[in-house]
Short mmCIF file of C-alpha atoms and ligand atoms in Angstrom, two decimals:
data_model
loop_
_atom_site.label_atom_id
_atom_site.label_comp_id
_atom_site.label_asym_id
_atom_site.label_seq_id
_atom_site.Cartn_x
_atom_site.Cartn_y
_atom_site.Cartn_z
CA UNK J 1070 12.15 23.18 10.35
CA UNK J 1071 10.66 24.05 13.42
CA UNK J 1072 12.33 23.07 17.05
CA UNK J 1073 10.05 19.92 18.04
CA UNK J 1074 10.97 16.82 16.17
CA UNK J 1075 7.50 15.85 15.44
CA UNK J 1076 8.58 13.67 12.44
CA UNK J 1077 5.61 11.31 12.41
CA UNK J 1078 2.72 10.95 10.42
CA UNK J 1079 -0.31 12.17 12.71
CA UNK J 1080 -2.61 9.08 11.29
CA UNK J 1081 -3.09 7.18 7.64
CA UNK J 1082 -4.64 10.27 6.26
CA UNK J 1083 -7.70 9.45 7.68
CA UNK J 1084 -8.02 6.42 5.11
CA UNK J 1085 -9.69 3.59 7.10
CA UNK J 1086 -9.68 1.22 4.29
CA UNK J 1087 -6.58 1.19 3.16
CA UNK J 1088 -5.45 0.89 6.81
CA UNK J 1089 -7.42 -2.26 7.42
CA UNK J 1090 -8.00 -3.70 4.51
CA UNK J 1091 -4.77 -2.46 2.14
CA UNK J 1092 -7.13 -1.36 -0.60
CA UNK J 1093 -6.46 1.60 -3.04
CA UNK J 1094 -9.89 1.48 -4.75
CA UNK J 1095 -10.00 -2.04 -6.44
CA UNK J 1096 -5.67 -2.25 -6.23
CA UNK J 1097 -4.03 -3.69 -3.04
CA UNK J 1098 -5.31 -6.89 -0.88
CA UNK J 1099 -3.82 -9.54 0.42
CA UNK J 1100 -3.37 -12.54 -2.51
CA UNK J 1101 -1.45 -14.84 -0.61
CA UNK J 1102 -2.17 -18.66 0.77
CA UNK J 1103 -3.72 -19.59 3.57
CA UNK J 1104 -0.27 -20.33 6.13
CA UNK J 1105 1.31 -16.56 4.42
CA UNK J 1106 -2.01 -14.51 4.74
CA UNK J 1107 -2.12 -15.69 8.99
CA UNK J 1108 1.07 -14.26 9.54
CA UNK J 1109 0.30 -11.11 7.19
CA UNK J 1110 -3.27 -10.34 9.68
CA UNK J 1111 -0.74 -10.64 12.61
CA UNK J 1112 1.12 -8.22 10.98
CA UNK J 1113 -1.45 -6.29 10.30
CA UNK J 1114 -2.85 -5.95 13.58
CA UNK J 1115 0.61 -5.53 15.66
CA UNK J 1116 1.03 -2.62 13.10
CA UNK J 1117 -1.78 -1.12 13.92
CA UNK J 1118 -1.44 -1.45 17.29
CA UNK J 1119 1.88 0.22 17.22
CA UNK J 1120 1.50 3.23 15.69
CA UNK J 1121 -1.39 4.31 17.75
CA UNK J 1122 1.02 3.72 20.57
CA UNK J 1123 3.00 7.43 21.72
CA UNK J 1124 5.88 5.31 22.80
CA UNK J 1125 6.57 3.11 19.51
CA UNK J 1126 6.37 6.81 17.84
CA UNK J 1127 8.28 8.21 20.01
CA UNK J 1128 11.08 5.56 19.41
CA UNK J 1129 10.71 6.02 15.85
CA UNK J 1130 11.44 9.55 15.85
CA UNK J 1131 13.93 9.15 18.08
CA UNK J 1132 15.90 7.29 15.96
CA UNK J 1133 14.94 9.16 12.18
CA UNK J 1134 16.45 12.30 14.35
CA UNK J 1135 19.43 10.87 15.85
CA UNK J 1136 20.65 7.55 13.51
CA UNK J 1137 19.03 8.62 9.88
CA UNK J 1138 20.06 12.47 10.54
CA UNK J 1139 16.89 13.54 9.80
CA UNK J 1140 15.37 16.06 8.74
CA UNK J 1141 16.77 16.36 5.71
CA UNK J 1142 17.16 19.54 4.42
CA UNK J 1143 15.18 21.02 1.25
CA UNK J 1144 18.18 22.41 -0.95
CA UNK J 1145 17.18 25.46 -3.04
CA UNK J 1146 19.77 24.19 -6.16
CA UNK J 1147 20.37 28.08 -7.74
CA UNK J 1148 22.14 26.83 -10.75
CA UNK J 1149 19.31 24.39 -11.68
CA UNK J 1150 17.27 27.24 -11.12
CA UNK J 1151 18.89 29.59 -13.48
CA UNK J 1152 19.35 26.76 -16.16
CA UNK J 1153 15.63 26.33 -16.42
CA UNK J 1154 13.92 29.48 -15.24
CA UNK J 1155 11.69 27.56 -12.45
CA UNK J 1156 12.82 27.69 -8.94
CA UNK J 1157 13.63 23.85 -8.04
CA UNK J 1158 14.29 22.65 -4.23
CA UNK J 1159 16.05 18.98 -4.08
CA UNK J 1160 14.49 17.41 -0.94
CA UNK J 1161 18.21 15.73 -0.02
CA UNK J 1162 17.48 12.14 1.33
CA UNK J 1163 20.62 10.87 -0.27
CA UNK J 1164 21.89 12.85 3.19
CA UNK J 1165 20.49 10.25 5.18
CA UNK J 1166 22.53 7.52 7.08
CA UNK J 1167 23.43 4.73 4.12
CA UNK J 1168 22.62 6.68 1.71
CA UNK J 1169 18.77 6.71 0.38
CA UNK J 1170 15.51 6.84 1.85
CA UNK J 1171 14.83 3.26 2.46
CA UNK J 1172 16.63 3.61 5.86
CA UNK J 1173 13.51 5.52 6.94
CA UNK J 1174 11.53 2.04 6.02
CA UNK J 1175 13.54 -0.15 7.34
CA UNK J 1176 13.87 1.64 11.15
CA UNK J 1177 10.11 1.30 11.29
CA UNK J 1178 10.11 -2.06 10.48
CA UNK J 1179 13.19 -3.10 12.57
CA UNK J 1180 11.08 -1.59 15.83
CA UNK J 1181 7.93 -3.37 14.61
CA UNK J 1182 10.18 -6.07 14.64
CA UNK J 1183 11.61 -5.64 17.78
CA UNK J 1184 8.37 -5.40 19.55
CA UNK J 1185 6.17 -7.95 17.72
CA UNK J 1186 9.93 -10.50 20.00
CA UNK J 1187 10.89 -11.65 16.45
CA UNK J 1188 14.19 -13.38 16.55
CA UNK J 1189 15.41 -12.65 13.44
CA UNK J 1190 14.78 -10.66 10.58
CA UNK J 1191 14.78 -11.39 6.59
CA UNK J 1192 14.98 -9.68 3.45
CA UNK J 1193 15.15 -9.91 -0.27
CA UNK J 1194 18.10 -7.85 -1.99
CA UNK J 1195 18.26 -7.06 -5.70
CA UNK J 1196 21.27 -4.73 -6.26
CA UNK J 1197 21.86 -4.69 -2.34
CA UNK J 1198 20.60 -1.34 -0.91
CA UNK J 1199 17.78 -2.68 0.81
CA UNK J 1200 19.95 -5.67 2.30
CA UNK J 1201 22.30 -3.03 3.53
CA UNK J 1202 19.61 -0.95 4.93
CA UNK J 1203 17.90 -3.70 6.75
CA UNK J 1204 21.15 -5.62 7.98
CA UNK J 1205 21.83 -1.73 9.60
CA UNK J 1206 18.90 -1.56 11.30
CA UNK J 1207 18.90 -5.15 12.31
CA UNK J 1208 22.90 -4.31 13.73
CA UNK J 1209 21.09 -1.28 15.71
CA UNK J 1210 18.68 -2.96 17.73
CA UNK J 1211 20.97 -6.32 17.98
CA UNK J 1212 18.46 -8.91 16.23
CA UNK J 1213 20.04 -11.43 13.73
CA UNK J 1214 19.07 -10.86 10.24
CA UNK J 1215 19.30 -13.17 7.21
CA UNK J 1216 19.66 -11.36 3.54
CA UNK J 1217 18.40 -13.84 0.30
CA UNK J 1218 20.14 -12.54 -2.86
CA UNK J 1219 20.16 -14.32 -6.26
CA UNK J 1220 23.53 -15.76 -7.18
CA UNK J 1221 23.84 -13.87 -10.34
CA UNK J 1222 23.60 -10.39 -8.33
CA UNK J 1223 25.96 -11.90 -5.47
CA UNK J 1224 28.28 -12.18 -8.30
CA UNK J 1225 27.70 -8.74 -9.64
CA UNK J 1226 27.51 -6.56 -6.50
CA UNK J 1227 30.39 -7.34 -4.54
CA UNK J 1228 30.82 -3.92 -2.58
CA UNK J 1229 27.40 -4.36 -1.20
CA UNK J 1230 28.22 -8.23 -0.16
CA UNK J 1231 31.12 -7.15 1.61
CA UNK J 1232 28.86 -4.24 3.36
CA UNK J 1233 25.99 -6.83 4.47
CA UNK J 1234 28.53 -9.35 5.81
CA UNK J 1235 30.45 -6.84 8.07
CA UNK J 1236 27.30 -5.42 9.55
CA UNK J 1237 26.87 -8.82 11.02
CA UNK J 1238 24.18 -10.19 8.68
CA UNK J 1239 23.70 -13.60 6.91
CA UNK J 1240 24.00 -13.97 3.60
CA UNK J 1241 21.76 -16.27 1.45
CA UNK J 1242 22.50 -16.88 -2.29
CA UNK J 1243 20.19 -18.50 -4.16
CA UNK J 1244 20.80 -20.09 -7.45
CA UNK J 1245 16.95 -20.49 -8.11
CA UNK J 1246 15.14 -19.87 -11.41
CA UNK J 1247 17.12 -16.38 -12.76
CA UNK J 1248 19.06 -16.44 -10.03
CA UNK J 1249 17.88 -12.37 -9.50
CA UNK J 1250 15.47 -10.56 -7.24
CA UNK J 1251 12.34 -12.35 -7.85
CA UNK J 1252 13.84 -15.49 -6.70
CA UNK J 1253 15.21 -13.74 -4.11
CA UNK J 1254 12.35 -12.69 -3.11
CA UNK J 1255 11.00 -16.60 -2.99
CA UNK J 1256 13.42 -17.88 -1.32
CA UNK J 1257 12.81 -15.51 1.81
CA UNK J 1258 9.35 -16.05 1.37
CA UNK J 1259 9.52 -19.65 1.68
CA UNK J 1260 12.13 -19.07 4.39
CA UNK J 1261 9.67 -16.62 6.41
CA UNK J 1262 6.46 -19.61 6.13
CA UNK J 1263 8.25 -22.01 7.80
CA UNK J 1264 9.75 -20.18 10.53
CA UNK J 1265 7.54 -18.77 13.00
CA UNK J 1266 9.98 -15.86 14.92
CA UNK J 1267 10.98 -14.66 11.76
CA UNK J 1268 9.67 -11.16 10.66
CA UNK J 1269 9.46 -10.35 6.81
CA UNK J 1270 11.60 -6.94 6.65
CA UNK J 1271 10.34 -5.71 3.08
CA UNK J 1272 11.58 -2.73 0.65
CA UNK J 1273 9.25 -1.21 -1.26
CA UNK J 1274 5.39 0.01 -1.44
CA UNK J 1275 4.91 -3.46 -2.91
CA UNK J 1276 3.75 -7.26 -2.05
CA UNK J 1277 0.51 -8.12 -0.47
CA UNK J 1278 -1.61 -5.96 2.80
CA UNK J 1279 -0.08 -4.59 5.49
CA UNK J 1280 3.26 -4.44 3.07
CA UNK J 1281 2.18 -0.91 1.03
CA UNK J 1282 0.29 1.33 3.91
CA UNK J 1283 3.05 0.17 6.20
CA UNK J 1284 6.00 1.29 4.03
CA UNK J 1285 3.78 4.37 2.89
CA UNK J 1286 3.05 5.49 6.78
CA UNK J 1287 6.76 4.91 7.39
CA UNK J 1288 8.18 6.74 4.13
CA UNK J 1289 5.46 9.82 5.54
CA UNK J 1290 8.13 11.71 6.84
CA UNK J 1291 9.57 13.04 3.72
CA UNK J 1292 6.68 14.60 2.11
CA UNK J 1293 5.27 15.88 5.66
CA UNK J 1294 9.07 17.24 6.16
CA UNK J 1295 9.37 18.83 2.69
CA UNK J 1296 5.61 20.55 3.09
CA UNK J 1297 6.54 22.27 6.05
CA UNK J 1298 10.04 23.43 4.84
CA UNK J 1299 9.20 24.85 1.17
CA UNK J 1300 5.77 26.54 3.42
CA UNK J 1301 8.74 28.30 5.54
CA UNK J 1302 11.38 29.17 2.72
CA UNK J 1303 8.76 30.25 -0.08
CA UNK J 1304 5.58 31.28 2.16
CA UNK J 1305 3.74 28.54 -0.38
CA UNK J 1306 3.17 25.42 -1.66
CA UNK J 1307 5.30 24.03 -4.62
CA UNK J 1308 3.33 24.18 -8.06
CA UNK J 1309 4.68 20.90 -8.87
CA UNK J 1310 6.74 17.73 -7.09
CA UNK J 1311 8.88 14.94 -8.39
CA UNK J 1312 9.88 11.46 -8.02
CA UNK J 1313 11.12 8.38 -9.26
CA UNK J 1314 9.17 5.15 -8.91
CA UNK J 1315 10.36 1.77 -8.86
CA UNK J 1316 8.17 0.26 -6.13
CA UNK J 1317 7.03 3.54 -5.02
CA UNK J 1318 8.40 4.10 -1.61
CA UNK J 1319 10.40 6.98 -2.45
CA UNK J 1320 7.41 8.64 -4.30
CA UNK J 1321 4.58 8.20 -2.12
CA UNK J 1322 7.34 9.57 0.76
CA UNK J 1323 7.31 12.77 -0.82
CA UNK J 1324 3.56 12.74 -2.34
CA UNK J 1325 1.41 11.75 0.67
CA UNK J 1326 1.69 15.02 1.81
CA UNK J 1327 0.51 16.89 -1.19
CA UNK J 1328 -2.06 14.37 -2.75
CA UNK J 1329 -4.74 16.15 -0.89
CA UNK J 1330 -3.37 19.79 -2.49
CA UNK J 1331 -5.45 19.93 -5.51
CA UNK J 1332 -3.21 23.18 -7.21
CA UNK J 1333 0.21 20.86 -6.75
CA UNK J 1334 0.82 18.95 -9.74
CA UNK J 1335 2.56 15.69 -9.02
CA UNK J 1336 4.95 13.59 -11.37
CA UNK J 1337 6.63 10.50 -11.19
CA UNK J 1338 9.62 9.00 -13.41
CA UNK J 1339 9.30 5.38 -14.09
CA UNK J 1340 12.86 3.53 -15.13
CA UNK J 1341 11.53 3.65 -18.95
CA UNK J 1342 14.77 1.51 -19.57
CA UNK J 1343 14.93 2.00 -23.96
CA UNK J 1344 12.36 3.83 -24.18
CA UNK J 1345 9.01 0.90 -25.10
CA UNK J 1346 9.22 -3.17 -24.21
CA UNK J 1347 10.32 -4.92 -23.77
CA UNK J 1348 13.41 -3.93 -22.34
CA UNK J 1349 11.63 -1.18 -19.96
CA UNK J 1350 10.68 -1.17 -16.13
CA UNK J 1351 7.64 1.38 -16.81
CA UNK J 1352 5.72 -0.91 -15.12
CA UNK J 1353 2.40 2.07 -14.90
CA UNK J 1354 2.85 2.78 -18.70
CA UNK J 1355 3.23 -0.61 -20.51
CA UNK J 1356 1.96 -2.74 -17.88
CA UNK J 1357 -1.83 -4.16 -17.27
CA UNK J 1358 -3.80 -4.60 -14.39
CA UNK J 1359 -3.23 -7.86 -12.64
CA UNK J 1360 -1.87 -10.23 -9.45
CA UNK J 1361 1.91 -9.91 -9.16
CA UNK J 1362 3.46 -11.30 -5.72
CA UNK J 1363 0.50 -11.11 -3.41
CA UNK J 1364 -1.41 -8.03 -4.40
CA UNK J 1365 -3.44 -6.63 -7.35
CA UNK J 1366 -1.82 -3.73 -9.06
CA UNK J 1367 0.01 -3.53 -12.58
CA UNK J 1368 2.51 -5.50 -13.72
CA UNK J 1369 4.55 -5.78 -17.10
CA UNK J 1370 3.30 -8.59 -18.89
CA UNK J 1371 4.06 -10.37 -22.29
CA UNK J 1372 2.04 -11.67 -25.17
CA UNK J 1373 0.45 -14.05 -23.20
CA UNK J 1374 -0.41 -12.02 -20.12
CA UNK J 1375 2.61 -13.91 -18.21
CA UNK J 1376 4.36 -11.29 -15.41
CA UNK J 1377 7.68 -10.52 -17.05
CA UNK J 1378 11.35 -9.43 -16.47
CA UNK J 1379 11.79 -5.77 -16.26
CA UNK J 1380 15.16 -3.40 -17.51
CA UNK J 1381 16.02 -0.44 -16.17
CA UNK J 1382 19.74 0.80 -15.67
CA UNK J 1383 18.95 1.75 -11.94
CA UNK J 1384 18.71 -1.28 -10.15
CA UNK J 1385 16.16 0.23 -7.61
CA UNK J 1386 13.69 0.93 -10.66
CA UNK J 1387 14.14 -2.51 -12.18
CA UNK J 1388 10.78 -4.06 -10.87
CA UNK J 1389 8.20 -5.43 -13.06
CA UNK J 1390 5.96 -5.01 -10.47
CA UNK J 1391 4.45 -1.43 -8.56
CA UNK J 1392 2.54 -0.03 -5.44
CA UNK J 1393 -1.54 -0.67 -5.69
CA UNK J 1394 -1.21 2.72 -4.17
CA UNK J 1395 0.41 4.27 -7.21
CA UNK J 1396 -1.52 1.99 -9.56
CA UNK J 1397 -4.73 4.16 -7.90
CA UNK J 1398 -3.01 7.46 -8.34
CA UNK J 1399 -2.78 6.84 -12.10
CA UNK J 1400 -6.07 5.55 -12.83
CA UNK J 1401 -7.73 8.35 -11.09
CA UNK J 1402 -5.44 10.78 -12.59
CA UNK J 1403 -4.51 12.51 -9.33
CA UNK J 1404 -0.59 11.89 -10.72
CA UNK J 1405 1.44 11.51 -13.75
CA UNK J 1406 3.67 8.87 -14.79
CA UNK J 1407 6.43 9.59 -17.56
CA UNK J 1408 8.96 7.39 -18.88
CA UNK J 1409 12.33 8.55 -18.50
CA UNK J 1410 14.93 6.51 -20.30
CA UNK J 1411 18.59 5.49 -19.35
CA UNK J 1412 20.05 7.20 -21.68
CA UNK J 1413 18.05 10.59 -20.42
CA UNK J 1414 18.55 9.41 -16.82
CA UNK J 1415 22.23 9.39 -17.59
CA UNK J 1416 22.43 12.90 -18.81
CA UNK J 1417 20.91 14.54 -15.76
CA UNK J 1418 23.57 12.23 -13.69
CA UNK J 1419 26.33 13.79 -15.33
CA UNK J 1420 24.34 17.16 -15.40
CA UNK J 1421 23.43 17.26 -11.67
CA UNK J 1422 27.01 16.25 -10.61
CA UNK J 1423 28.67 19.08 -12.65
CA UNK J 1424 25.29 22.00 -11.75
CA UNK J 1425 25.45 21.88 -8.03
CA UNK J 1426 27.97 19.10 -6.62
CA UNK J 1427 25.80 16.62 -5.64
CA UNK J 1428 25.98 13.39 -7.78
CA UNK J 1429 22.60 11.70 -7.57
CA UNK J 1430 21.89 8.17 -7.94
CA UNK J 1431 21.14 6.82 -10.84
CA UNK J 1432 17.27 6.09 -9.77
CA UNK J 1433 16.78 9.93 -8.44
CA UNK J 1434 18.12 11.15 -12.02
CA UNK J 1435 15.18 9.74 -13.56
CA UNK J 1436 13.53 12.38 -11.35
CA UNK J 1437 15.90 14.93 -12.09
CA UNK J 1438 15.51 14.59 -15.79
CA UNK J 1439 12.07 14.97 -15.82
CA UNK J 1440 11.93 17.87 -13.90
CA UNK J 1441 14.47 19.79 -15.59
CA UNK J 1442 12.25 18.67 -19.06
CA UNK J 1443 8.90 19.97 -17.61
CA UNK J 1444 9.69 23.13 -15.71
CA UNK J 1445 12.05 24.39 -18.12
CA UNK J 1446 11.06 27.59 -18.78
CA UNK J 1447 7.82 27.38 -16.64
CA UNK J 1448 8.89 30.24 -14.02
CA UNK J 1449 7.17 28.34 -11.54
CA UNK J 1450 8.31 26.50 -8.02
CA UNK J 1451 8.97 22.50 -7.66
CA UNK J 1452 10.57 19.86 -5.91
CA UNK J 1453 12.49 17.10 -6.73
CA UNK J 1454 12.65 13.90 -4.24
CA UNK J 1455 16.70 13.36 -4.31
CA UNK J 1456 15.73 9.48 -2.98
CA UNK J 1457 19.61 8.65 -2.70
CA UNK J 1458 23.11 9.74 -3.59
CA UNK J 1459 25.55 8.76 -6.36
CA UNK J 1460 28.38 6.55 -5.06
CA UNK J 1461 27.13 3.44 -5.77
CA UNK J 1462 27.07 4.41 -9.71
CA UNK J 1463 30.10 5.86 -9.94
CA UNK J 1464 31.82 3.44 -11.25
CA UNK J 1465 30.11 2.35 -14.00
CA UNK J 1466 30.79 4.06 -17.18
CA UNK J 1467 28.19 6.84 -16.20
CA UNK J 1468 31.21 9.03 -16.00
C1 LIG R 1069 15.50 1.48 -4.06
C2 LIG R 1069 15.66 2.86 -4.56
C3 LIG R 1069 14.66 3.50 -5.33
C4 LIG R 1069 13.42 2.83 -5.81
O1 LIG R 1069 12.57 2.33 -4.83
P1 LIG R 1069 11.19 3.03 -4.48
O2 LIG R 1069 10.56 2.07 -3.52
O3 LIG R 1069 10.41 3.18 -5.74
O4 LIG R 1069 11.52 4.33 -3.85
C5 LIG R 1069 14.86 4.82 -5.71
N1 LIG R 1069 15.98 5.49 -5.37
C6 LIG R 1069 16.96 4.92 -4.64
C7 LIG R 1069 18.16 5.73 -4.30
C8 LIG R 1069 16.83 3.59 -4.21
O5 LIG R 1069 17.81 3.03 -3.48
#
């Protein structure tokens, strides 16, 4: 990495209409009513206005460099290497403050936050990470935050209760419909429409315009970071890359800064749960075309075209939802979605920890897997996105 700590994206890849308007081709939009889609053009705009302002950039890398630890360092893993015969780099974001790439997300939106004067910020939590991630941020800059969690995963994720609560945040269980993400996620939503100095602090590449290009411009760093370090180990660009999708964040981190190299090949791992539905979380694979919470992408459905529940053992992947972004990238072929499936996600856990010493989490083993499956042998170069460490899984019976 080079001495200036130029970590930010110089523009949206030139792509005006995905800027203004959030559309990927005919995915993306805004599918909201009239009171949520007000707020979201506000949003829009004081985005936009942001990041074409040096000092909110400035701030930004400020803090990726000196709270996140960034950059994080391309590992070439040697053992991986010899085991499959291609030379594989693990782009190491599970080095980054709290433990994942989200943090990168969430310190853009805190700052958005803090300059758009919101008094408080709210999120959705499924397994917790994100409600970590954002009560951190929201402890950094000193604005209140308010986490909505179903009941049922209040009940189930205790270490990540305790973690929200003693970074100062509010916690909101909600005993609403499944009692799990989704009505999570509708309970801050209602929450956000009725409260005017409230800003919407969202996870993923998911949910209606500005939600996808904002999370995609502020995920940027990892793929512009990883270009510029395999350029300077290898003298040349990677012949394929890797991620795990379960929104897409992590991915389109890592891919943005390839999708416009036409000789990298570019693969993502969806949370393929057993293997075919309905107990899956491939959401690009079994899923159709449709309107899932507020924009137009694909989305697991059943018999009767209903949005369903999703499985995946990584609680990060277990979305029946996914980017319009990504949902673009497939149908124009420019990348490749596999399903991985616990039980093969599980085996590169175990395999990753005992390789090289690094024990992945379970979502960034779905990556891991597929890599080792389609370079093996392949005497070629690639990277795998390493979106977050291991501890949290640990404890299951992944061991
Ligand atoms: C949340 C999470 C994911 C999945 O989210 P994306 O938005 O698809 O990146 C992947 N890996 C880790 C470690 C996570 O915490």
């Amino acid at each position: 990495m080079s001495t200036t700590y130029d970590m930010v994206p110089d523009g949206l890849l030139n792509d005006e209409k995905a800027l203004l308007e959030g559309m990927y081709g005919k995915f993306g939009g805004m599918y909201v009513p009239p009171p949520l889609e007000e707020k979201l053009q506000k949003l829009s705009s004081e985005f936009r206005s942001a990041i074409d302002d040096p000092l909110f950039r400035n701030e930004f890398s400020y803090y990726l460099k000196h709270f996140v630890g960034r950059p994080s360092p391309l590992f070439l893993a040697r053992n991986l290497t010899e085991a499959t015969g291609s030379k594989i780099y693990l782009k190491r974001e599970d080095l980054n403050h709290t433990g994942a790439h989200k943090i990168n997300n969430t310190i853009g939106q805190i700052l958005l936050a803090k300059r758009m004067g919101a008094r408080e910020v709210i999120a959705e939590t499924g397994a917790g990470q994100h409600g970590v991630a954002t009560a951190t941020a929201a402890a950094l800059v000193g604005i209140k935050c308010k986490v909505f969690m179903g009941k049922v995963d209040v009940d189930r994720q205790s270490v990540n209760v305790s973690r929200i609560k003693l970074l100062g945040a509010e916690l909101i269980s909600t005993e609403m419909g499944t009692a799990t993400l989704k009505d999570a996620v509708n309970a801050a939503i209602e929450y956000w429409v009725t409260s005017p100095d409230s800003f919407y602090l969202l996870g993923s590449q998911v949910g209606p315009h500005p939600y996808p290009v904002m999370v995609g411009y502020f995920q940027h760093i990892v793929g512009k970071e990883a270009r510029q370090q395999i350029i300077e180990a290898e003298g040349r660009l990677p012949d394929s890359i890797f991620a795990c999708v379960g929104g897409g964040s992590n991915a389109i981190g890592l891919f943005g800064a390839f999708l416009g190299d036409n000789n990298v090949d570019i693969h993502a791992a969806e949370g393929g749960g057993s293997g075919s539905k309905p107990k899956t979380a491939a959401t690009l694979t079994f899923g159709e075309p449709g309107v899932f919470q507020g924009t137009f992408s694909y989305c697991l459905t059943d018999d009767k075209g209903q949005p369903t529940d999703s499985w995946s053992i990584a609680a990060g992947l277990d979305y029946p939802g996914i980017s319009p972004q990504h949902a673009y990238l497939k149908d124009t072929g420019r990348v490749k979605y596999h399903v991985v499936t616990d039980q093969e996600a599980i085996d590169a856990f175990r395999m990753l920890s005992r390789t090289e010493g690094i024990i992945p989490a379970i979502e960034s083993a779905h990556a891991v897997s597929l890599a080792v499956k389609l370079l093996k042998g392949k005497n070629s170069l690639g990277i795998i996105n390493l979106s977050g460490r291991g501890d949290k899984d640990v404890e299951r019976e992944l061991a």
